[in-house]
Short mmCIF file of C-alpha atoms in Angstrom, two decimals:
data_model
loop_
_atom_site.label_atom_id
_atom_site.label_comp_id
_atom_site.label_asym_id
_atom_site.label_seq_id
_atom_site.Cartn_x
_atom_site.Cartn_y
_atom_site.Cartn_z
CA MET A 238 -6.62 -14.49 -23.32
CA GLN A 239 -10.05 -15.76 -22.21
CA PRO A 240 -12.01 -13.12 -20.30
CA PHE A 241 -12.05 -13.80 -16.56
CA ASN A 242 -14.66 -12.39 -14.08
CA THR A 243 -14.80 -12.86 -10.35
CA GLN A 244 -15.82 -11.05 -7.17
CA PHE A 245 -14.13 -10.70 -3.84
CA THR A 246 -14.83 -8.75 -0.62
CA LEU A 247 -12.51 -5.93 0.41
CA SER A 248 -12.12 -7.38 3.86
CA ARG A 249 -9.59 -6.71 6.59
CA GLU A 250 -7.83 -9.98 5.76
CA TYR A 251 -7.55 -9.11 2.07
CA LEU A 252 -6.26 -5.65 2.93
CA ALA A 253 -3.70 -7.06 5.45
CA GLU A 254 -2.45 -9.39 2.74
CA CYS A 255 -2.19 -6.51 0.30
CA PHE A 256 -0.12 -4.48 2.75
CA ASP A 257 2.13 -7.41 3.77
CA GLN A 258 2.87 -8.52 0.25
CA SER A 259 3.24 -4.98 -1.24
CA LEU A 260 5.49 -3.45 1.45
CA PRO A 261 8.79 -5.04 0.36
CA HIS A 262 8.14 -3.75 -3.20
CA GLY A 263 6.93 -0.20 -2.33
CA LYS A 264 8.71 3.04 -2.36
CA ASN A 265 9.70 2.95 1.31
CA PRO A 266 10.19 -0.70 2.29
CA LYS A 267 12.51 0.20 5.19
CA PRO A 268 11.40 2.80 7.80
CA ASN A 269 13.37 6.05 7.85
CA PHE A 270 14.63 6.56 11.39
CA LEU A 271 16.71 9.58 10.38
CA PHE A 272 13.81 12.04 10.45
CA PRO A 273 12.61 11.25 14.05
CA ALA A 274 16.29 11.21 15.17
CA LEU A 275 16.75 14.68 13.75
CA LEU A 276 13.61 15.97 15.38
CA PHE A 277 14.48 14.48 18.68
CA SER A 278 18.12 15.72 18.66
CA SER A 279 17.19 19.16 17.52
CA GLY A 280 14.58 19.37 20.24
CA ALA A 281 17.13 18.17 22.81
CA ALA A 282 19.68 20.65 21.62
CA LEU A 283 17.24 23.54 21.85
CA LEU A 284 16.08 22.38 25.30
CA PHE A 285 19.66 22.19 26.67
CA PHE A 286 21.32 25.13 24.92
CA SER A 287 18.62 27.71 24.71
CA GLU A 288 16.61 29.54 27.34
CA HIS A 289 13.93 30.92 24.92
CA TYR A 290 12.75 28.05 22.78
CA LYS A 291 11.31 25.57 25.37
CA PHE A 292 8.04 25.27 23.62
CA VAL A 293 9.67 24.68 20.17
CA ALA A 294 12.03 22.18 21.76
CA SER A 295 9.17 20.28 23.37
CA MET A 296 7.16 20.23 20.17
CA SER A 297 10.16 18.94 18.18
CA ILE A 298 10.70 16.10 20.71
CA ALA A 299 7.00 15.23 20.66
CA LEU A 300 6.95 15.15 16.95
CA GLY A 301 9.98 12.87 16.94
CA VAL A 302 8.26 10.51 19.40
CA LEU A 303 5.03 10.69 17.33
CA GLU A 304 7.00 9.81 14.20
CA LEU A 305 8.49 6.75 15.95
CA ILE A 306 5.04 5.63 16.98
CA HIS A 307 3.95 6.03 13.31
CA ILE A 308 6.83 3.89 12.13
CA ARG A 309 6.14 1.20 14.76
CA PHE A 310 2.41 0.96 13.96
CA ARG A 311 2.39 1.77 10.28
CA ARG A 312 0.65 -1.53 9.35
CA ALA A 313 -2.13 -1.08 11.86
CA TRP A 314 -2.56 2.60 10.96
CA TRP A 315 -2.72 1.81 7.25
CA LEU A 316 -5.26 -0.97 7.84
CA ALA A 317 -7.30 1.27 10.06
CA ARG A 318 -7.40 4.05 7.42
CA GLN A 319 -8.51 1.47 4.76
CA MET A 320 -11.24 0.07 7.04
CA TRP A 321 -12.56 3.59 7.67
CA GLY A 322 -12.88 4.16 3.90
CA LYS A 323 -16.18 3.81 2.06
CA SER A 324 -14.97 0.82 0.06
CA ALA A 325 -14.18 -1.37 3.11
CA GLY A 326 -16.35 -4.41 3.24
CA CYS A 327 -17.70 -3.90 -0.31
CA GLU A 328 -17.83 -6.45 -3.05
CA VAL A 329 -15.26 -5.82 -5.76
CA LYS A 330 -15.87 -7.02 -9.32
CA LEU A 331 -12.66 -8.00 -11.14
CA ASN A 332 -12.62 -8.37 -14.91
CA ILE A 333 -9.53 -9.40 -16.88
CA ASN A 334 -9.78 -9.32 -20.61
CA GLU A 335 -7.81 -8.53 -23.84
CA ASP A 336 -7.78 -4.77 -22.86
CA GLY A 337 -6.53 -5.07 -19.32
CA VAL A 338 -7.54 -5.36 -15.69
CA GLN A 339 -10.71 -3.67 -14.43
CA THR A 340 -11.87 -3.47 -10.82
CA GLN A 341 -15.15 -1.96 -9.77
CA ASN A 342 -16.90 -1.48 -6.47
CA PRO A 343 -19.94 0.67 -5.65
CA TYR A 344 -17.60 3.74 -5.25
CA THR A 345 -14.72 3.47 -7.69
CA LYS A 346 -13.92 1.95 -11.05
CA THR A 347 -10.21 1.36 -11.99
CA VAL A 348 -9.04 0.25 -15.42
CA LEU A 349 -5.41 -0.62 -15.91
CA LEU A 350 -4.59 -1.43 -19.56
CA TRP A 351 -2.04 -3.90 -20.55
CA THR A 352 -0.08 -1.15 -22.29
CA ASP A 353 0.03 0.80 -19.07
CA ILE A 354 1.57 -2.00 -16.97
CA LYS A 355 5.34 -1.82 -16.74
CA ARG A 356 5.86 -5.12 -14.96
CA VAL A 357 4.28 -7.75 -12.76
CA ILE A 358 5.80 -8.70 -9.42
CA GLU A 359 4.84 -12.16 -8.29
CA THR A 360 4.89 -12.56 -4.49
CA ASP A 361 4.12 -15.63 -2.44
CA LEU A 362 0.42 -14.84 -2.12
CA GLY A 363 -0.33 -12.52 -5.01
CA LEU A 364 0.54 -10.36 -8.08
CA ILE A 365 1.55 -6.68 -7.94
CA LEU A 366 0.76 -4.89 -11.19
CA VAL A 367 3.18 -1.95 -11.52
CA ALA A 368 1.93 0.84 -13.75
CA LYS A 369 4.17 3.04 -15.84
CA SER A 370 2.83 5.98 -13.82
CA GLY A 371 4.34 4.37 -10.65
CA GLY A 372 1.11 3.20 -9.07
CA GLN A 373 0.64 -0.38 -7.89
CA GLN A 374 -2.28 -2.67 -7.84
CA TYR A 375 -2.28 -5.90 -5.73
CA LEU A 376 -4.35 -9.00 -6.67
CA SER A 377 -4.40 -12.11 -4.53
CA LYS A 378 -3.53 -15.39 -6.16
CA THR A 379 -6.51 -17.01 -4.45
CA LEU A 380 -8.64 -15.34 -7.09
CA PHE A 381 -6.92 -17.03 -9.96
CA SER A 382 -5.97 -20.41 -11.39
CA ALA A 383 -2.29 -21.22 -11.89
CA GLU A 384 -2.85 -21.00 -15.69
CA LEU A 385 -4.32 -17.49 -15.47
CA ILE A 386 -1.46 -16.36 -13.26
CA GLY A 387 0.97 -17.56 -15.94
CA ASP A 388 -1.06 -15.79 -18.66
CA ILE A 389 -1.00 -12.50 -16.79
CA VAL A 390 2.75 -12.67 -16.13
CA ALA A 391 3.48 -13.76 -19.75
CA ARG A 392 1.20 -10.98 -21.10
CA VAL A 393 3.19 -8.22 -19.42
CA ASP A 394 6.73 -9.77 -19.66
CA GLY A 395 6.15 -10.97 -23.20
#
């Protein structure tokens, strides 16, 4: 494999693409509505059937509503947290060589060796490198040629 070097900006658009493309392949692709339902119903039960636990009941209902808001706005909340981070807006240097994939910005340096990659998930807009440890790294296809994408997939699957 020929060494490949490029740079890209960790912009809001790139992070939004990362979230949208990675979500279906993550640990929790579908929101869990059971937890807020349990909080809300336990709070309602305490409110209706108990005289002494009004504060606990109100807090339980409020936490259930807060959890529903979290589920509804999880993309926006995730993007906001990423944009508040130090790395937002920074230039990221990407290096792909015989050893693996290396990304570096002014604050972090990440090296993912080929031997540590369990599989590659090809999405419409990018590649998700799934590590044996369970972590994932998203790379946009706009950074690569079709030939390099094929080399990366063949390297891991081969």
